[in-house]
Structures are given as structure tokens and as C-alpha cells.
């Protein structure tokens, strides 16, 4: 018997505790002005024609946590940008693969860099450039539902296209993975990364115009670490005790296949959100990880399409957050909960020293998603967790040469649903309007006119959050005037480090400041909810050369 849409939504919601956007962003909802209509976006979802795995039927913590292999530079090459030098060159081939997501599930057909999900971890050092040849070795047919009505994914484009972006990298425009720089199977791109930036947890992922959500969902992402001497001098846990933890969710069917949700319109299957029934840690469902009774560093990365993670440890053990998107915070912050919106990162140190012989779980909301099993013994822990990590000098917003006001909007179709999200009311193909000058400081204010929180990401630059401030939506709609309805709210301590993705809450103006360091050229900024990004909530920006 087919599930009704309502049944599907209810069961999917019950299975993981979160399904609708309203549920996914409780605090965003709470901060919404009363008059803002609550959106029932889920109404456009069609019930799946496949039987999904019931998470409560899956054995917990029976698979070891995979730790992605380190990528190896197989060759060295010269590059015209670095005359007289030979650089390490990594060859990363995107391939179809089969992945066992859980001991009791059939293998899942996916796509992975080097045929792995997640892909191998690339390790870079500050100031040491490297090359990556991103090779599209995928089949010519996509296995997820392409919406050909979406800009950039029309019928005249090859079905399978990829272009890789290193999220958080200060890379030149020609190596940044501009969404229109995609290429089909059998082709590749040689990108160069100067790595002229501080140590941080970055990640690489597909960015092809109009199908990024599907390519990432298929498995195309991995970790890219930048290390530097300053961080190394702190003697934080390293080597086997420094582990990337990529968190995402997927809808998995009982036959092991990935299911990607579709709308009720077969000609326009795009949906505005995709929440899974299962949470994956480094590509496994409910894994366990054997640890020694000592300190570890985990690099938490939210690689999900839509889901935000609300992370905590059982036993009320605090997490010591040491870094955010763009590297170290000024000092470790003890956290009982860490919220991560799509594309955000948090590096944490967990000390298992007092827990020998016991187990402790990493939870998303109330559910354990990863179990740490602490061995009785381990080698001596010589790492440290220094009381201060690095200075993060605040950018003075008064230094800004431009203060841009940019809205986050949604538009309804004739039926009042099927919304398209836009940035500043503009579409991808509209003329470029954000043209910062190289090395100048700007502030950008995101005026969120929608009912949901959106994680906004800028390529190329690292920024600081200045504040969030509630405003009068009606005054804005009537006169395009910002009337604040309350005091500015300072960022929380964990938001006082360098960021590249910021949560823009509904009913709020979220203000960031950045210096536009990097090479002139065309980059992008966008919402990192991948369904939004793919359907017009992405805009180019043009970095103009500095005045000489
Ligand atoms: Cu995570 Cu435009 O990217
Ligand atoms: Cu990015
Ligand atoms: Cu969005």
C-alpha cells in the first residue's frame, strides 16, 4: 500500500525526530516575528515510491567509524603560476562506487572522489601551494532526479557535470570551482591552491550549476586540512588523535539505494529541502570509534544538504571547541551543545582520560549517532590544550568602504507554494552587483525576509560576525526601510572567530565584516542549503583589482 504524503512526512519526521524546516530550526522559529506566516513547505513533497529504512530497526554501533585515507600526491608538476618550482599534484578521480553504509544494509551505489565516500583527506600547509587534478570519471547518466527547469540544468546540458570547490580556500577565481566551469565525464581540471591562509578545517565538494545538491548527495565531498606552524606550536592532539568527522544525512531505502525527495510535479522535481532518515558519520550509520583514554581533536563538518546538527555528548561531558570555520578561536570554549548549520565547522577537543573502559556517545538532539569506546589503556598523552590559542583581532566596521544591504527573499508561485529563494531579489543570471575592491573592507547586512534561517557563505574571504538585529518586516516591505525593533545582539563566543558561513536568522539583519584579500576575478556567494543554492539562491561577485 502506498504511503500518503502525510504518512510519509509523519513517519520520516518521527523516525529521526526532525523533518520539517519548522522543526529543524526551533530557535529560528522562536525568534520569528509573530506576523510572519509559518510556511508549510513540506506540502510539495511527493511520497517516495520506495520503502525507506526504519532507523529504529537498525543495530546501533556495530560498524567502526571510517577515517578517510590521506590523499597522496602521486606526481610532482610545474605550473605557470609558480615558475621554477615543482609542486605536489594530487589526482582525484570522481567515480561510481558501492558503499556499505551499515553492516545490515545492502551496499549503496554512490559517487565518490577516488571512489570513496567521503573522499580522501587532502592535507596542505600554509604557504605551500599544491595542485589537484580533479578528474570526472563518472558515468554519463545521473542516478538522482535532475530538474531540467532549473537554471543551468536545462536539457541541452550534459546530465552529469562536475566542478570542485574547496570550501573556505582562498583560491584564485580560475581554481575556485565557479559553478559554470563544470565539465562532463572524461574531462578534468587542473586547479592550484596557494594555501596562503591560516590553519583551518576546509572541505571540498562539487559545485556544478543546478545539480550541486544531487552531486553532493551522491557522495562528492571530502576534507581539506590546512596546517601551519602556529597551530602546530600549540601541541594540540595530532596524527591518529586528530580526526575529521563529516556529518550528513541521507534517505536510504531498504534495498540500500539512496532516495532523493521529489515534488509532486514530475516535470519539475526540485524540492526546497532534503532531510534524511539516517545520520552518517564519515559515511557510516551509527558507527563506533575505539579511542584511548586521552585527548582527541575532532573536526566536525556539516556536509548535509539541509539538516542542521545539534550536537552534544552523553554523560554531560563538555566539548572543548577550539576552532570554527576558518580556524582557531582565541581560546578553547567549553560547550555542552554545538549547533552546526550546513557547511559550518567546529573543531573540538574531547578528553577521554577519565573514561577508561567506558563508552560515551555523540548525540544529534536526543539520538546517539556515534559511540566512543574508551580503551582501558593507551600511550602517554603528551598533547595539550592551551588556555589561549591565537589572537583574532576584530575588524573595525568603521573601516568599511562599502556597507551593502542584501535581502534574502522567497517568491511564491501562483499556488502560493513552490518557492524560489533569491539573494537581494536577483537571479543568478542578473548582472553582477557586488563588486568589492581587492584589500578593501566591507560590511554586508543580510536582511532575512523569509521564514527560515539560511546559512550564507562567501567564497574566497573569511569574515567576522558583527551582530544580528531584529527589524520591522512591514516597514521594509512598505518603504524598503530598515527599522530596527530591538537592540543588536552580539555574536556568541563561538562566533567570535573567523567564519566563512553565517546563520542568517529570520526576522533579523545579520551583519558581517571582511577584508577582500585574494586575487581579482569572479567568485560566488550563496545560501548553503543546497536546494536553495541550486535554485537561484546564489549570486556571483566580482573582486576588482586594488586601486594602484
Ligand atoms: Cu561549500 Cu560555494 O560552497
Ligand atoms: Cu565555498
Ligand atoms: Cu537558503
CSV table of N, CA, C and O in Angstrom, one decimal, residues 231-326:
chain,number,residue,atom,x,y,z
A,231,UNK,N,49.8,26.8,14.7
A,231,UNK,CA,48.9,25.8,15.3
A,231,UNK,C,49.7,24.6,15.8
A,231,UNK,O,49.4,24.1,16.9
A,232,UNK,N,50.7,24.2,15.0
A,232,UNK,CA,51.5,23.1,15.4
A,232,UNK,C,52.2,23.4,16.8
A,232,UNK,O,52.3,22.5,17.6
A,233,UNK,N,52.6,24.6,16.9
A,233,UNK,CA,53.3,25.0,18.2
A,233,UNK,C,52.4,24.9,19.4
A,233,UNK,O,52.9,24.9,20.5
A,234,UNK,N,51.1,24.8,19.2
A,234,UNK,CA,50.2,24.7,20.4
A,234,UNK,C,50.2,23.3,21.0
A,234,UNK,O,49.6,23.0,22.1
A,235,UNK,N,50.7,22.3,20.2
A,235,UNK,CA,50.8,20.9,20.7
A,235,UNK,C,49.4,20.3,21.0
A,235,UNK,O,49.2,19.6,21.9
A,236,UNK,N,48.4,20.7,20.1
A,236,UNK,CA,47.1,20.1,20.2
A,236,UNK,C,47.2,18.6,19.8
A,236,UNK,O,48.2,18.2,19.1
A,237,UNK,N,46.2,17.8,20.1
A,237,UNK,CA,46.3,16.4,19.6
A,237,UNK,C,46.4,16.3,18.1
A,237,UNK,O,45.8,17.0,17.4
A,238,UNK,N,47.3,15.4,17.7
A,238,UNK,CA,47.6,15.4,16.2
A,238,UNK,C,47.8,13.9,15.8
A,238,UNK,O,47.6,13.0,16.6
A,239,UNK,N,48.1,13.7,14.5
A,239,UNK,CA,48.2,12.4,14.0
A,239,UNK,C,47.0,11.5,14.1
A,239,UNK,O,45.9,11.9,13.7
A,240,UNK,N,47.1,10.3,14.8
A,240,UNK,CA,46.0,9.4,14.9
A,240,UNK,C,44.9,10.0,15.9
A,240,UNK,O,43.9,9.4,16.0
A,241,UNK,N,45.3,11.1,16.5
A,241,UNK,CA,44.3,11.7,17.5
A,241,UNK,C,43.7,13.0,17.0
A,241,UNK,O,43.2,13.8,17.8
A,242,UNK,N,43.8,13.1,15.7
A,242,UNK,CA,43.2,14.3,15.0
A,242,UNK,C,42.3,13.8,13.9
A,242,UNK,O,42.8,13.4,12.8
A,243,UNK,N,41.0,13.8,14.1
A,243,UNK,CA,40.1,13.1,13.2
A,243,UNK,C,39.0,14.0,12.6
A,243,UNK,O,38.3,14.6,13.3
A,244,UNK,N,38.9,14.0,11.3
A,244,UNK,CA,37.8,14.7,10.7
A,244,UNK,C,36.5,13.9,10.8
A,244,UNK,O,36.5,12.7,10.7
A,245,UNK,N,35.4,14.6,11.1
A,245,UNK,CA,34.2,13.9,11.3
A,245,UNK,C,33.1,14.6,10.5
A,245,UNK,O,32.6,15.7,10.9
A,246,UNK,N,32.9,14.1,9.3
A,246,UNK,CA,31.9,14.7,8.4
A,246,UNK,C,30.6,14.1,8.6
A,246,UNK,O,30.3,12.9,8.5
A,247,UNK,N,29.6,15.0,9.0
A,247,UNK,CA,28.3,14.6,9.3
A,247,UNK,C,27.3,15.0,8.2
A,247,UNK,O,27.3,16.1,7.8
A,248,UNK,N,26.5,14.0,7.8
A,248,UNK,CA,25.4,14.3,6.9
A,248,UNK,C,24.3,13.4,7.1
A,248,UNK,O,24.3,12.5,8.0
A,249,UNK,N,23.2,13.5,6.4
A,249,UNK,CA,22.1,12.6,6.5
A,249,UNK,C,21.7,12.2,5.1
A,249,UNK,O,21.9,12.9,4.1
A,250,UNK,N,21.0,11.1,5.0
A,250,UNK,CA,20.5,10.6,3.7
A,250,UNK,C,19.2,9.9,3.9
A,250,UNK,O,19.0,9.3,5.0
A,251,UNK,N,18.4,9.8,2.9
A,251,UNK,CA,17.2,9.0,2.9
A,251,UNK,C,17.7,7.7,2.2
A,251,UNK,O,18.1,7.7,1.1
A,252,UNK,N,17.7,6.6,3.0
A,252,UNK,CA,18.2,5.3,2.5
A,252,UNK,C,17.0,4.3,2.4
A,252,UNK,O,16.3,4.2,3.3
A,253,UNK,N,16.9,3.7,1.2
A,253,UNK,CA,15.9,2.7,1.0
A,253,UNK,C,16.3,1.4,1.5
A,253,UNK,O,17.5,1.1,1.7
A,254,UNK,N,15.4,0.5,1.7
A,254,UNK,CA,15.7,-0.9,2.3
A,254,UNK,C,16.6,-1.7,1.3
A,254,UNK,O,17.3,-2.5,1.8
A,255,UNK,N,16.6,-1.4,0.0
A,255,UNK,CA,17.5,-2.1,-0.9
A,255,UNK,C,18.9,-1.4,-0.9
A,255,UNK,O,19.7,-1.8,-1.7
A,256,UNK,N,19.1,-0.4,-0.1
A,256,UNK,CA,20.4,0.2,0.0
A,256,UNK,C,20.5,1.4,-0.8
A,256,UNK,O,21.5,2.2,-0.7
A,257,UNK,N,19.6,1.7,-1.8
A,257,UNK,CA,19.7,2.8,-2.7
A,257,UNK,C,19.4,4.1,-1.9
A,257,UNK,O,18.6,4.2,-1.0
A,258,UNK,N,20.1,5.2,-2.4
A,258,UNK,CA,19.8,6.5,-1.9
A,258,UNK,C,18.5,6.9,-2.5
A,258,UNK,O,18.2,6.7,-3.7
A,259,UNK,N,17.7,7.6,-1.7
A,259,UNK,CA,16.5,8.2,-2.2
A,259,UNK,C,16.6,9.7,-2.1
A,259,UNK,O,16.9,10.2,-1.0
A,260,UNK,N,16.3,10.4,-3.2
A,260,UNK,CA,16.3,11.9,-3.1
A,260,UNK,C,14.9,12.3,-3.3
A,260,UNK,O,14.2,11.9,-4.3
A,261,UNK,N,14.4,13.2,-2.4
A,261,UNK,CA,13.0,13.5,-2.4
A,261,UNK,C,12.6,14.3,-3.7
A,261,UNK,O,13.4,15.1,-4.2
A,262,UNK,N,11.4,14.1,-4.2
A,262,UNK,CA,10.9,14.9,-5.3
A,262,UNK,C,9.6,15.5,-5.0
A,262,UNK,O,8.9,15.1,-4.1
A,263,UNK,N,9.3,16.5,-5.8
A,263,UNK,CA,8.0,17.2,-5.7
A,263,UNK,C,6.9,16.3,-6.4
A,263,UNK,O,7.2,15.3,-7.0
A,264,UNK,N,5.7,16.8,-6.3
A,264,UNK,CA,4.6,16.0,-7.0
A,264,UNK,C,4.6,16.3,-8.5
A,264,UNK,O,3.8,15.7,-9.2
A,265,UNK,N,5.4,17.2,-9.0
A,265,UNK,CA,5.4,17.5,-10.4
A,265,UNK,C,6.6,16.9,-11.1
A,265,UNK,O,7.7,17.3,-10.9
A,266,UNK,N,6.3,15.8,-11.9
A,266,UNK,CA,7.5,15.1,-12.5
A,266,UNK,C,8.3,15.9,-13.4
A,266,UNK,O,9.5,15.7,-13.6
A,267,UNK,N,7.7,17.0,-13.9
A,267,UNK,CA,8.5,17.9,-14.9
A,267,UNK,C,9.3,18.8,-14.1
A,267,UNK,O,10.3,19.4,-14.7
A,268,UNK,N,9.1,19.0,-12.8
A,268,UNK,CA,9.9,20.0,-12.0
A,268,UNK,C,10.1,19.4,-10.6
A,268,UNK,O,9.4,19.8,-9.7
A,269,UNK,N,10.9,18.4,-10.5
A,269,UNK,CA,11.0,17.6,-9.3
A,269,UNK,C,11.7,18.3,-8.1
A,269,UNK,O,11.7,17.8,-7.0
A,270,UNK,N,12.3,19.5,-8.3
A,270,UNK,CA,13.0,20.2,-7.3
A,270,UNK,C,12.2,20.3,-6.0
A,270,UNK,O,11.0,20.7,-6.1
A,271,UNK,N,12.8,20.1,-4.9
A,271,UNK,CA,12.2,20.4,-3.6
A,271,UNK,C,13.1,21.3,-2.8
A,271,UNK,O,14.3,21.3,-3.1
A,272,UNK,N,12.5,22.1,-1.9
A,272,UNK,CA,13.3,23.1,-1.3
A,272,UNK,C,14.1,22.6,-0.1
A,272,UNK,O,14.9,23.4,0.5
A,273,UNK,N,14.0,21.4,0.3
A,273,UNK,CA,14.7,20.8,1.4
A,273,UNK,C,14.9,19.3,1.2
A,273,UNK,O,14.1,18.7,0.6
A,274,UNK,N,15.9,18.8,1.9
A,274,UNK,CA,16.1,17.4,1.8
A,274,UNK,C,16.7,16.9,3.1
A,274,UNK,O,17.9,17.2,3.4
A,275,UNK,N,15.9,16.4,4.0
A,275,UNK,CA,16.3,15.8,5.3
A,275,UNK,C,16.2,14.3,5.2
A,275,UNK,O,15.3,13.7,4.7
A,276,UNK,N,17.3,13.7,5.7
A,276,UNK,CA,17.4,12.2,5.6
A,276,UNK,C,16.7,11.5,6.8
A,276,UNK,O,16.2,12.1,7.7
A,277,UNK,N,16.6,10.2,6.6
A,277,UNK,CA,16.1,9.4,7.8
A,277,UNK,C,17.2,8.8,8.6
A,277,UNK,O,17.0,8.3,9.6
A,278,UNK,N,18.5,9.0,8.1
A,278,UNK,CA,19.6,8.5,8.8
A,278,UNK,C,20.8,9.5,8.8
A,278,UNK,O,21.0,10.1,7.8
A,279,UNK,N,21.5,9.5,9.9
A,279,UNK,CA,22.6,10.4,10.1
A,279,UNK,C,23.9,9.5,9.8
A,279,UNK,O,24.0,8.4,10.3
A,280,UNK,N,24.8,10.1,9.0
A,280,UNK,CA,26.0,9.4,8.7
A,280,UNK,C,27.2,10.1,9.3
A,280,UNK,O,27.3,11.3,9.1
A,281,UNK,N,28.1,9.4,9.9
A,281,UNK,CA,29.4,9.9,10.4
A,281,UNK,C,30.5,9.3,9.5
A,281,UNK,O,30.7,8.1,9.6
A,282,UNK,N,31.2,10.2,8.8
A,282,UNK,CA,32.2,9.7,7.9
A,282,UNK,C,31.6,8.6,7.0
A,282,UNK,O,32.3,7.6,6.7
A,283,UNK,N,30.4,8.7,6.6
A,283,UNK,CA,29.8,7.7,5.7
A,283,UNK,C,29.2,6.5,6.3
A,283,UNK,O,28.8,5.6,5.6
A,284,UNK,N,29.2,6.4,7.6
A,284,UNK,CA,28.6,5.2,8.3
A,284,UNK,C,27.4,5.6,9.1
A,284,UNK,O,27.4,6.7,9.7
A,285,UNK,N,26.5,4.7,9.2
A,285,UNK,CA,25.3,4.9,10.1
A,285,UNK,C,25.6,4.3,11.4
A,285,UNK,O,25.9,3.2,11.5
A,286,UNK,N,25.4,5.1,12.5
A,286,UNK,CA,25.6,4.7,13.8
A,286,UNK,C,26.9,3.9,14.0
A,286,UNK,O,26.9,2.7,14.5
A,287,UNK,N,28.1,4.5,13.7
A,287,UNK,CA,29.3,3.7,13.9
A,287,UNK,C,29.8,3.9,15.4
A,287,UNK,O,29.3,4.6,16.2
A,288,UNK,N,30.8,3.1,15.7
A,288,UNK,CA,31.5,3.3,17.0
A,288,UNK,C,33.0,3.6,16.7
A,288,UNK,O,33.5,3.3,15.6
A,289,UNK,N,33.6,4.2,17.6
A,289,UNK,CA,35.1,4.6,17.4
A,289,UNK,C,35.8,4.2,18.7
A,289,UNK,O,35.4,4.7,19.8
A,290,UNK,N,36.8,3.4,18.6
A,290,UNK,CA,37.6,3.0,19.8
A,290,UNK,C,38.7,4.0,20.0
A,290,UNK,O,39.4,4.3,19.1
A,291,UNK,N,38.7,4.6,21.2
A,291,UNK,CA,39.6,5.6,21.5
A,291,UNK,C,40.5,5.2,22.7
A,291,UNK,O,40.1,4.4,23.5
A,292,UNK,N,41.6,5.9,22.8
A,292,UNK,CA,42.4,5.7,24.0
A,292,UNK,C,42.0,6.7,25.1
A,292,UNK,O,41.4,7.7,24.7
A,293,UNK,N,42.3,6.4,26.4
A,293,UNK,CA,41.9,7.4,27.4
A,293,UNK,C,42.8,8.6,27.4
A,293,UNK,O,43.7,8.7,28.2
A,294,UNK,N,42.5,9.5,26.5
A,294,UNK,CA,43.4,10.7,26.3
A,294,UNK,C,42.6,11.7,25.5
A,294,UNK,O,41.5,11.5,25.1
A,295,UNK,N,43.3,12.8,25.2
A,295,UNK,CA,42.7,13.8,24.4
A,295,UNK,C,42.7,13.5,22.9
A,295,UNK,O,43.7,13.0,22.3
A,296,UNK,N,41.6,13.9,22.2
A,296,UNK,CA,41.5,13.8,20.8
A,296,UNK,C,41.0,15.1,20.2
A,296,UNK,O,40.3,15.9,20.9
A,297,UNK,N,41.3,15.4,19.0
A,297,UNK,CA,40.7,16.5,18.3
A,297,UNK,C,39.8,16.0,17.2
A,297,UNK,O,40.2,15.1,16.4
A,298,UNK,N,38.6,16.4,17.2
A,298,UNK,CA,37.7,16.1,16.1
A,298,UNK,C,37.3,17.3,15.4
A,298,UNK,O,37.0,18.3,15.9
A,299,UNK,N,37.3,17.2,14.1
A,299,UNK,CA,36.9,18.3,13.2
A,299,UNK,C,35.5,18.0,12.7
A,299,UNK,O,35.4,17.3,11.7
A,300,UNK,N,34.6,18.6,13.3
A,300,UNK,CA,33.2,18.4,12.9
A,300,UNK,C,32.8,19.3,11.7
A,300,UNK,O,33.1,20.5,11.7
A,301,UNK,N,32.3,18.6,10.7
A,301,UNK,CA,31.9,19.3,9.5
A,301,UNK,C,30.5,19.0,9.1
A,301,UNK,O,30.2,17.8,9.0
A,302,UNK,N,29.6,19.9,8.9
A,302,UNK,CA,28.3,19.6,8.5
A,302,UNK,C,28.2,19.6,7.0
A,302,UNK,O,28.3,20.7,6.3
A,303,UNK,N,28.2,18.4,6.4
A,303,UNK,CA,28.2,18.3,4.9
A,303,UNK,C,26.8,18.0,4.4
A,303,UNK,O,26.6,17.5,3.3
A,304,UNK,N,25.7,18.2,5.3
A,304,UNK,CA,24.4,17.8,4.9
A,304,UNK,C,23.8,18.8,3.9
A,304,UNK,O,24.2,19.9,3.8
A,305,UNK,N,22.8,18.4,3.1
A,305,UNK,CA,22.1,19.3,2.2
A,305,UNK,C,21.4,20.4,2.9
A,305,UNK,O,21.4,21.5,2.6
A,306,UNK,N,20.6,19.9,3.9
A,306,UNK,CA,19.7,20.9,4.6
A,306,UNK,C,19.8,20.8,6.1
A,306,UNK,O,19.6,21.8,6.8
A,307,UNK,N,20.0,19.7,6.7
A,307,UNK,CA,19.9,19.5,8.1
A,307,UNK,C,20.9,20.3,8.9
A,307,UNK,O,22.1,20.4,8.5
A,308,UNK,N,20.5,20.8,10.0
A,308,UNK,CA,21.4,21.4,11.0
A,308,UNK,C,21.6,20.4,12.0
A,308,UNK,O,20.7,19.6,12.3
A,309,UNK,N,22.8,20.3,12.6
A,309,UNK,CA,23.1,19.4,13.7
A,309,UNK,C,23.2,20.1,15.0
A,309,UNK,O,23.7,21.2,15.1
A,310,UNK,N,22.6,19.4,16.0
A,310,UNK,CA,22.6,19.9,17.3
A,310,UNK,C,23.3,18.8,18.2
A,310,UNK,O,22.7,17.8,18.6
A,311,UNK,N,24.6,19.1,18.4
A,311,UNK,CA,25.5,18.0,18.9
A,311,UNK,C,25.8,18.2,20.4
A,311,UNK,O,26.0,19.3,20.9
A,312,UNK,N,25.9,17.0,21.0
A,312,UNK,CA,26.3,17.0,22.4
A,312,UNK,C,26.8,15.7,22.8
A,312,UNK,O,26.7,14.7,22.0
A,313,UNK,N,27.4,15.5,23.9
A,313,UNK,CA,27.9,14.2,24.4
A,313,UNK,C,27.0,13.7,25.5
A,313,UNK,O,26.5,14.5,26.3
A,314,UNK,N,26.9,12.4,25.5
A,314,UNK,CA,26.2,11.8,26.7
A,314,UNK,C,27.0,12.0,27.9
A,314,UNK,O,28.2,12.4,27.8
A,315,UNK,N,26.5,11.7,29.1
A,315,UNK,CA,27.2,11.8,30.3
A,315,UNK,C,27.6,13.3,30.6
A,315,UNK,O,28.5,13.6,31.4
A,316,UNK,N,26.9,14.2,29.9
A,316,UNK,CA,27.1,15.6,30.2
A,316,UNK,C,28.6,16.0,30.1
A,316,UNK,O,29.0,17.0,30.7
A,317,UNK,N,29.3,15.3,29.3
A,317,UNK,CA,30.7,15.6,29.1
A,317,UNK,C,30.8,16.9,28.2
A,317,UNK,O,30.2,16.9,27.2
A,318,UNK,N,31.5,17.9,28.6
A,318,UNK,CA,31.6,19.0,27.7
A,318,UNK,C,32.5,18.8,26.5
A,318,UNK,O,33.4,18.0,26.6
A,319,UNK,N,32.3,19.5,25.4
A,319,UNK,CA,33.2,19.5,24.3
A,319,UNK,C,34.0,20.8,24.4
A,319,UNK,O,33.4,21.8,24.8
A,320,UNK,N,35.3,20.8,24.2
A,320,UNK,CA,36.1,22.0,24.2
A,320,UNK,C,36.2,22.4,22.7
A,320,UNK,O,36.9,21.9,21.9
A,321,UNK,N,35.5,23.5,22.4
A,321,UNK,CA,35.6,24.0,21.0
A,321,UNK,C,36.8,24.8,20.8
A,321,UNK,O,37.0,25.8,21.6
A,322,UNK,N,37.7,24.4,19.9
A,322,UNK,CA,38.9,25.2,19.7
A,322,UNK,C,39.0,26.0,18.4
A,322,UNK,O,39.8,26.9,18.2
A,323,UNK,N,38.1,25.6,17.4
A,323,UNK,CA,38.1,26.3,16.2
A,323,UNK,C,36.7,26.4,15.6
A,323,UNK,O,35.8,25.6,15.9
A,324,UNK,N,36.5,27.4,14.7
A,324,UNK,CA,35.3,27.4,13.9
A,324,UNK,C,35.7,27.4,12.4
A,324,UNK,O,36.8,26.9,12.1
A,325,UNK,N,34.8,27.8,11.5
A,325,UNK,CA,35.1,27.6,10.1
A,325,UNK,C,36.5,27.8,9.6
A,325,UNK,O,37.1,27.1,8.9
A,326,UNK,N,37.0,29.0,10.0
A,326,UNK,CA,38.3,29.4,9.4
A,326,UNK,C,39.4,29.3,10.5
A,326,UNK,O,40.4,30.1,10.5
